[in-house]
Tab-separated table of C-alpha atoms and ligand atoms in Angstrom:
chain	number	residue	atom	x	y	z
N	1	UNK	CA	159.207	88.589	-7.438
N	2	UNK	CA	159.602	85.719	-9.877
N	3	UNK	CA	156.469	84.400	-11.559
N	4	UNK	CA	158.285	82.054	-13.924
N	5	UNK	CA	157.743	78.972	-11.742
N	6	UNK	CA	153.949	79.360	-11.835
N	7	UNK	CA	152.118	77.384	-14.545
N	8	UNK	CA	150.868	79.708	-17.240
N	9	UNK	CA	149.234	79.433	-20.639
N	10	UNK	CA	149.942	82.096	-23.227
N	11	UNK	CA	146.929	83.840	-24.808
N	12	UNK	CA	148.508	87.186	-25.797
N	13	UNK	CA	151.757	88.022	-27.515
N	14	UNK	CA	153.918	90.889	-26.367
N	15	UNK	CA	153.003	93.659	-23.950
N	16	UNK	CA	149.777	95.576	-24.600
N	17	UNK	CA	150.522	99.129	-25.808
N	18	UNK	CA	150.619	102.184	-23.572
N	19	UNK	CA	149.316	105.105	-25.646
N	20	UNK	CA	149.195	108.790	-24.801
N	21	UNK	CA	145.701	110.176	-25.286
N	22	UNK	CA	146.683	113.527	-26.789
N	23	UNK	CA	143.202	114.707	-27.717
N	24	UNK	CA	141.542	113.772	-24.443
N	25	UNK	CA	144.417	115.281	-22.441
N	26	UNK	CA	144.040	118.536	-24.360
N	27	UNK	CA	140.248	118.516	-24.074
N	28	UNK	CA	140.254	118.035	-20.283
N	29	UNK	CA	143.160	120.471	-19.893
N	30	UNK	CA	144.413	118.531	-16.882
N	31	UNK	CA	146.918	115.699	-16.484
N	32	UNK	CA	148.687	113.803	-19.271
N	33	UNK	CA	146.531	110.766	-19.884
N	34	UNK	CA	148.028	107.453	-20.920
N	35	UNK	CA	146.030	104.292	-21.508
N	36	UNK	CA	147.120	100.667	-21.103
N	37	UNK	CA	145.351	98.829	-23.903
N	38	UNK	CA	144.352	95.602	-22.153
N	39	UNK	CA	141.279	95.686	-24.369
N	40	UNK	CA	143.721	94.393	-27.026
N	41	UNK	CA	144.669	91.226	-25.123
N	42	UNK	CA	144.148	87.841	-26.771
N	43	UNK	CA	141.135	85.476	-26.793
N	44	UNK	CA	137.749	86.493	-28.239
N	45	UNK	CA	137.433	90.261	-27.910
N	46	UNK	CA	140.226	90.733	-25.357
N	47	UNK	CA	139.990	92.369	-21.933
N	48	UNK	CA	141.388	91.882	-18.448
N	49	UNK	CA	140.115	88.327	-17.842
N	50	UNK	CA	142.541	87.047	-20.484
N	51	UNK	CA	145.480	87.756	-18.150
N	52	UNK	CA	143.804	85.941	-15.266
N	53	UNK	CA	142.843	82.981	-17.421
N	54	UNK	CA	146.463	82.379	-18.459
N	55	UNK	CA	147.098	81.288	-14.858
N	56	UNK	CA	143.673	79.834	-14.049
N	57	UNK	CA	143.452	77.564	-17.090
N	58	UNK	CA	147.049	76.428	-16.557
N	59	UNK	CA	145.998	75.412	-13.045
N	60	UNK	CA	142.929	73.611	-14.415
N	61	UNK	CA	145.119	71.666	-16.853
N	62	UNK	CA	147.598	70.855	-14.076
N	63	UNK	CA	144.644	69.361	-12.188
N	64	UNK	CA	143.632	67.284	-15.225
N	65	UNK	CA	140.300	69.068	-15.587
N	66	UNK	CA	138.372	68.716	-18.826
N	67	UNK	CA	135.479	71.097	-18.064
N	68	UNK	CA	135.698	74.734	-16.990
N	69	UNK	CA	132.815	76.094	-14.931
N	70	UNK	CA	132.454	79.775	-14.197
N	71	UNK	CA	129.829	82.411	-13.466
N	72	UNK	CA	129.006	86.032	-14.102
N	73	UNK	CA	126.322	88.556	-14.921
N	74	UNK	CA	124.208	88.086	-18.042
N	75	UNK	CA	126.591	90.234	-20.132
N	76	UNK	CA	129.727	88.814	-18.488
N	77	UNK	CA	133.015	89.484	-20.272
N	78	UNK	CA	134.617	86.963	-17.950
N	79	UNK	CA	132.235	84.213	-19.122
N	80	UNK	CA	132.929	85.121	-22.761
N	81	UNK	CA	136.686	84.883	-22.257
N	82	UNK	CA	136.546	81.694	-20.168
N	83	UNK	CA	134.480	80.125	-22.940
N	84	UNK	CA	137.008	81.343	-25.495
N	85	UNK	CA	139.935	79.856	-23.531
N	86	UNK	CA	138.006	76.587	-23.223
N	87	UNK	CA	137.567	76.430	-27.000
N	88	UNK	CA	141.251	77.106	-27.581
N	89	UNK	CA	142.244	74.389	-25.109
N	90	UNK	CA	139.541	71.977	-26.315
N	91	UNK	CA	137.924	71.897	-22.887
N	92	UNK	CA	134.197	71.863	-22.184
N	93	UNK	CA	132.690	74.913	-20.554
N	94	UNK	CA	129.553	75.531	-18.461
N	95	UNK	CA	128.343	78.982	-17.473
N	96	UNK	CA	126.155	80.045	-14.552
N	97	UNK	CA	124.638	83.476	-15.222
N	98	UNK	CA	123.266	85.657	-12.433
N	99	UNK	CA	120.348	87.947	-13.261
N	100	UNK	CA	121.639	90.799	-11.086
N	101	UNK	CA	118.961	92.876	-12.785
N	102	UNK	CA	115.602	91.010	-12.760
N	103	UNK	CA	114.684	89.451	-16.120
N	104	UNK	CA	117.859	90.757	-17.714
N	105	UNK	CA	118.787	87.462	-19.382
N	106	UNK	CA	117.571	87.285	-22.936
N	107	UNK	CA	118.681	84.331	-25.019
N	108	UNK	CA	118.741	86.489	-28.132
N	109	UNK	CA	120.483	89.511	-26.656
N	110	UNK	CA	123.408	91.077	-28.463
N	111	UNK	CA	126.915	91.676	-27.092
N	112	UNK	CA	128.445	88.941	-24.950
N	113	UNK	CA	125.200	86.933	-24.968
N	114	UNK	CA	125.419	86.637	-28.705
N	115	UNK	CA	129.026	85.460	-28.337
N	116	UNK	CA	128.049	82.784	-25.745
N	117	UNK	CA	125.854	81.327	-28.493
N	118	UNK	CA	128.333	81.819	-31.329
N	119	UNK	CA	131.141	80.175	-29.334
N	120	UNK	CA	128.644	77.493	-28.321
N	121	UNK	CA	128.692	77.341	-24.534
N	122	UNK	CA	128.218	73.721	-23.484
N	123	UNK	CA	125.517	74.663	-20.994
N	124	UNK	CA	124.101	77.857	-19.540
N	125	UNK	CA	122.267	77.940	-16.206
N	126	UNK	CA	120.495	81.188	-15.289
N	127	UNK	CA	119.916	81.913	-11.586
N	128	UNK	CA	118.261	84.868	-9.790
N	129	UNK	CA	120.236	87.847	-8.495
N	130	UNK	CA	121.703	87.318	-5.027
N	131	UNK	CA	122.121	83.544	-5.500
N	132	UNK	CA	125.100	81.858	-3.848
N	133	UNK	CA	127.106	81.529	-7.045
N	134	UNK	CA	129.711	79.153	-5.595
N	135	UNK	CA	126.912	76.819	-4.524
N	136	UNK	CA	125.293	77.025	-7.949
N	137	UNK	CA	128.623	76.207	-9.612
N	138	UNK	CA	129.116	73.263	-7.207
N	139	UNK	CA	125.764	71.891	-8.408
N	140	UNK	CA	126.934	72.106	-12.014
N	141	UNK	CA	130.231	70.466	-10.988
N	142	UNK	CA	128.309	67.537	-9.454
N	143	UNK	CA	126.383	67.193	-12.705
N	144	UNK	CA	129.648	67.242	-14.700
N	145	UNK	CA	131.162	64.573	-12.420
N	146	UNK	CA	128.059	62.409	-12.837
N	147	UNK	CA	128.799	62.493	-16.574
N	148	UNK	CA	132.232	61.039	-15.825
N	149	UNK	CA	134.037	64.310	-16.473
N	150	UNK	CA	136.401	66.387	-14.385
N	151	UNK	CA	135.265	69.950	-13.545
N	152	UNK	CA	137.355	72.989	-12.546
N	153	UNK	CA	135.516	75.912	-10.964
N	154	UNK	CA	136.760	79.418	-11.719
N	155	UNK	CA	135.283	81.968	-9.286
N	156	UNK	CA	133.388	85.032	-10.538
N	157	UNK	CA	135.666	87.385	-12.452
N	158	UNK	CA	138.504	84.885	-12.064
N	159	UNK	CA	139.316	86.753	-8.871
N	160	UNK	CA	141.229	84.469	-6.574
N	161	UNK	CA	144.978	84.525	-5.905
N	162	UNK	CA	145.686	82.502	-9.049
N	163	UNK	CA	143.734	84.842	-11.335
N	164	UNK	CA	145.047	87.978	-9.616
N	165	UNK	CA	148.551	86.778	-10.483
N	166	UNK	CA	147.708	87.818	-14.056
N	167	UNK	CA	147.626	91.418	-12.870
N	168	UNK	CA	150.796	91.030	-10.832
N	169	UNK	CA	152.349	90.120	-14.185
N	170	UNK	CA	150.673	93.165	-15.752
N	171	UNK	CA	152.196	95.439	-13.099
N	172	UNK	CA	155.620	94.040	-13.981
N	173	UNK	CA	154.906	94.641	-17.673
N	174	UNK	CA	153.967	98.269	-16.900
N	175	UNK	CA	157.186	98.795	-14.896
N	176	UNK	CA	159.206	97.456	-17.812
N	177	UNK	CA	157.399	99.780	-20.247
N	178	UNK	CA	157.944	102.766	-17.951
N	179	UNK	CA	161.638	101.989	-17.814
N	180	UNK	CA	161.991	101.440	-21.555
N	181	UNK	CA	160.091	104.614	-22.448
N	182	UNK	CA	161.456	106.804	-19.619
N	183	UNK	CA	157.887	107.289	-18.507
N	184	UNK	CA	157.051	108.373	-14.975
N	185	UNK	CA	153.530	107.507	-13.895
N	186	UNK	CA	152.036	109.439	-10.961
N	187	UNK	CA	148.742	107.536	-10.643
N	188	UNK	CA	147.219	104.378	-12.029
N	189	UNK	CA	143.430	104.360	-12.460
N	190	UNK	CA	141.584	101.054	-12.671
N	191	UNK	CA	138.120	99.585	-12.378
N	192	UNK	CA	137.533	97.761	-9.100
N	193	UNK	CA	134.964	94.990	-9.607
N	194	UNK	CA	135.541	91.448	-8.413
N	195	UNK	CA	138.879	92.914	-7.240
N	196	UNK	CA	141.420	90.686	-9.005
N	197	UNK	CA	142.672	93.464	-11.259
N	198	UNK	CA	142.967	96.030	-8.487
N	199	UNK	CA	144.546	93.587	-6.012
N	200	UNK	CA	146.947	92.091	-8.561
N	201	UNK	CA	148.207	95.490	-9.709
N	202	UNK	CA	148.757	96.540	-6.097
N	203	UNK	CA	150.668	93.379	-5.208
N	204	UNK	CA	152.748	93.713	-8.383
N	205	UNK	CA	153.641	97.340	-7.711
N	206	UNK	CA	154.100	97.308	-3.937
N	207	UNK	CA	155.710	93.866	-4.001
N	208	UNK	CA	158.391	95.352	-6.258
N	209	UNK	CA	158.748	98.510	-4.123
N	210	UNK	CA	157.102	100.644	-6.759
N	211	UNK	CA	154.791	102.951	-4.842
N	212	UNK	CA	152.548	104.424	-7.510
N	213	UNK	CA	149.166	105.392	-6.008
N	214	UNK	CA	146.411	103.231	-7.400
N	215	UNK	CA	142.923	104.705	-7.742
N	216	UNK	CA	140.150	102.093	-7.909
N	217	UNK	CA	136.722	103.045	-9.202
N	218	UNK	CA	133.957	100.789	-7.919
N	219	UNK	CA	131.272	99.653	-10.358
N	220	UNK	CA	129.174	97.823	-7.796
N	221	UNK	CA	130.113	97.825	-4.122
N	222	UNK	CA	130.257	100.522	-1.485
N	223	UNK	CA	133.719	101.940	-0.673
N	224	UNK	CA	134.421	100.198	2.661
N	225	UNK	CA	133.206	96.808	1.471
N	226	UNK	CA	135.167	97.057	-1.774
N	227	UNK	CA	138.369	98.157	-0.012
N	228	UNK	CA	138.006	95.173	2.330
N	229	UNK	CA	137.473	92.806	-0.635
N	230	UNK	CA	140.525	94.177	-2.419
N	231	UNK	CA	142.682	94.015	0.701
N	232	UNK	CA	141.685	90.412	1.437
N	233	UNK	CA	142.699	89.412	-2.054
N	234	UNK	CA	145.936	91.430	-1.748
N	235	UNK	CA	146.825	89.363	1.324
N	236	UNK	CA	145.906	86.039	-0.298
N	237	UNK	CA	147.836	86.880	-3.463
N	238	UNK	CA	150.896	88.083	-1.521
N	239	UNK	CA	150.905	84.832	0.470
N	240	UNK	CA	150.491	82.765	-2.677
N	241	UNK	CA	153.461	84.507	-4.317
N	242	UNK	CA	155.564	84.717	-1.133
N	243	UNK	CA	155.786	88.491	-1.290
N	244	UNK	CA	157.862	89.625	1.656
N	245	UNK	CA	156.787	93.301	1.692
N	246	UNK	CA	153.867	94.030	3.950
N	247	UNK	CA	151.298	95.885	1.886
N	248	UNK	CA	149.542	98.604	3.846
N	249	UNK	CA	145.744	98.647	3.861
N	250	UNK	CA	146.062	102.403	3.276
N	251	UNK	CA	147.286	101.736	-0.259
N	252	UNK	CA	143.845	100.334	-1.129
N	253	UNK	CA	141.830	103.280	-2.384
N	254	UNK	CA	138.327	103.045	-3.816
N	255	UNK	CA	135.870	105.683	-5.030
N	256	UNK	CA	132.274	104.466	-4.994
N	257	UNK	CA	130.413	107.522	-6.260
N	258	UNK	CA	130.286	106.564	-9.942
N	259	UNK	CA	128.180	103.389	-9.634
N	260	UNK	CA	124.904	105.252	-10.250
N	261	UNK	CA	121.689	103.289	-9.643
N	262	UNK	CA	123.564	99.983	-9.602
N	263	UNK	CA	125.812	97.450	-11.295
N	264	UNK	CA	125.476	97.578	-15.104
N	265	UNK	CA	122.785	100.304	-14.958
N	266	UNK	CA	123.540	103.350	-17.111
N	267	UNK	CA	124.604	106.783	-15.864
N	268	UNK	CA	124.830	110.038	-17.836
N	269	UNK	CA	128.513	110.406	-16.996
N	270	UNK	CA	129.206	106.885	-18.317
N	271	UNK	CA	127.502	107.813	-21.590
N	272	UNK	CA	129.518	111.020	-21.792
N	273	UNK	CA	132.768	109.129	-21.149
N	274	UNK	CA	132.035	106.487	-23.807
N	275	UNK	CA	131.129	109.129	-26.406
N	276	UNK	CA	134.195	111.223	-25.572
N	277	UNK	CA	136.657	108.348	-25.908
N	278	UNK	CA	135.047	107.255	-29.169
N	279	UNK	CA	134.984	110.739	-30.669
N	280	UNK	CA	138.312	112.093	-29.381
N	281	UNK	CA	140.423	108.940	-29.589
N	282	UNK	CA	138.548	106.283	-31.557
N	283	UNK	CA	138.669	103.994	-28.522
N	284	UNK	CA	135.676	101.915	-27.450
N	285	UNK	CA	134.918	101.657	-23.738
N	286	UNK	CA	132.128	99.561	-22.220
N	287	UNK	CA	128.967	100.573	-20.337
N	288	UNK	CA	129.469	98.398	-17.225
N	289	UNK	CA	133.136	98.888	-16.241
N	290	UNK	CA	135.457	101.151	-18.200
N	291	UNK	CA	132.750	103.703	-19.089
N	292	UNK	CA	131.997	104.315	-15.408
N	293	UNK	CA	135.681	104.205	-14.501
N	294	UNK	CA	136.504	106.804	-17.152
N	295	UNK	CA	133.549	108.877	-15.898
N	296	UNK	CA	135.121	108.745	-12.439
N	297	UNK	CA	138.516	109.712	-13.780
N	298	UNK	CA	137.039	112.661	-15.721
N	299	UNK	CA	135.116	113.866	-12.676
N	300	UNK	CA	138.163	113.579	-10.400
N	301	UNK	CA	140.153	115.541	-12.994
N	302	UNK	CA	137.531	118.279	-13.129
N	303	UNK	CA	137.551	118.434	-9.322
N	304	UNK	CA	141.334	118.940	-9.377
N	305	UNK	CA	142.217	115.587	-7.756
N	306	UNK	CA	144.711	115.059	-10.599
N	307	UNK	CA	146.916	118.057	-11.425
N	308	UNK	CA	148.160	119.480	-14.685
N	309	UNK	CA	151.474	117.830	-15.428
N	310	UNK	CA	150.602	114.586	-13.602
N	311	UNK	CA	150.984	111.457	-15.707
N	312	UNK	CA	148.002	109.163	-15.343
N	313	UNK	CA	147.836	105.584	-16.561
N	314	UNK	CA	144.265	104.446	-17.169
N	315	UNK	CA	143.921	100.664	-17.411
N	316	UNK	CA	141.550	99.825	-20.263
N	317	UNK	CA	140.239	96.511	-19.003
N	318	UNK	CA	138.174	95.827	-22.140
N	319	UNK	CA	134.468	94.968	-22.327
N	320	UNK	CA	133.511	96.739	-25.532
N	321	UNK	CA	131.520	93.709	-26.863
N	322	UNK	CA	128.915	94.515	-24.169
N	323	UNK	CA	128.437	97.936	-25.779
N	324	UNK	CA	126.510	96.258	-28.582
N	325	UNK	CA	123.763	95.327	-26.134
N	326	UNK	CA	123.383	98.995	-25.129
N	327	UNK	CA	123.062	100.658	-28.534
N	328	UNK	CA	119.653	102.176	-27.779
N	329	UNK	CA	121.283	104.322	-25.069
N	330	UNK	CA	123.276	106.172	-27.695
N	331	UNK	CA	120.583	106.652	-30.350
Z	1	LIG	C1	135.704	92.071	-15.018
Z	1	LIG	C2	135.952	93.391	-15.627
Z	1	LIG	C3	136.485	94.451	-14.877
Z	1	LIG	C4	136.716	94.367	-13.409
Z	1	LIG	O1	137.861	93.646	-13.082
Z	1	LIG	P1	137.913	92.880	-11.703
Z	1	LIG	O2	139.199	92.176	-11.718
Z	1	LIG	O3	136.715	91.986	-11.675
Z	1	LIG	O4	137.822	93.892	-10.616
Z	1	LIG	C5	136.768	95.629	-15.521
Z	1	LIG	N1	136.522	95.792	-16.834
Z	1	LIG	C6	135.997	94.815	-17.577
Z	1	LIG	C7	135.734	95.083	-19.006
Z	1	LIG	C8	135.691	93.583	-17.002
Z	1	LIG	O5	135.152	92.618	-17.759
């Protein structure tokens, strides 16, 4: 699979490190745990959306857009990174924020909210939970056009076939690192949210005949719905990249029992996972995505799903800026 013909901007330099988590591996007394540090990607604060935006913003520029429009939850990492890419490219940016939790938007909140203000978002529209976000973004696009400007809409989480291509590229980067370091990975563990990361990794691995089982941990949706979402995006991304291998629906695997009371709402196991990673490894996770994903990984390890001697690659998709809006949880 050759991605070199697809327009791409460059926001990170070199592959993100794969580190072995010696202390956590010893503490859990289970598999050998490795972590892919996508929290160290470029743009403000790093995280998985940076990889997607390399392809999405390149497409926006190809289409002569001058204003990026995107959407997310009130503490959206994706909105932070889209805004950051816009600043770097000297594009305007408008955000539509969904209050998935009632009254959760607070202009003066910390974390990503603070960064929306610091980076100076050109306009923020807040809409109630359950709104049709594409429709809301279309309204903003009409407004932008009426100002004589040219909008480009990036879907929530940057998760269409263009954004998912960022994680196809990541899968290829991982394969190269495995080869260079003589590392055999038995499972890859990733968050499964708007599905671009999960789908892109799967297309990148399976499309290159690399059949490493991928374990997706849902942070929002129920298993069957999430697997369907991921598979749909796998098909769209494979078509977009002309992948000839047929990717089996059975390779889409999601666990949905670590969501807790709902998207972005705290769980005890998330708190445990965040504290553990901080105290054993000095690595910051986030409360919405990687904290719950790590909680899932730890629980699956304790249940014996992963065996001693297995090599696990945990994808650290970033998000730690959001932690600073949850400090009271840890006091
Ligand atoms: C968006 C996000 C995810 C989920 O990735 P998707 O591609 O939306 O499934 C995971 N972790 C962090 C920190 C994120 O911001």
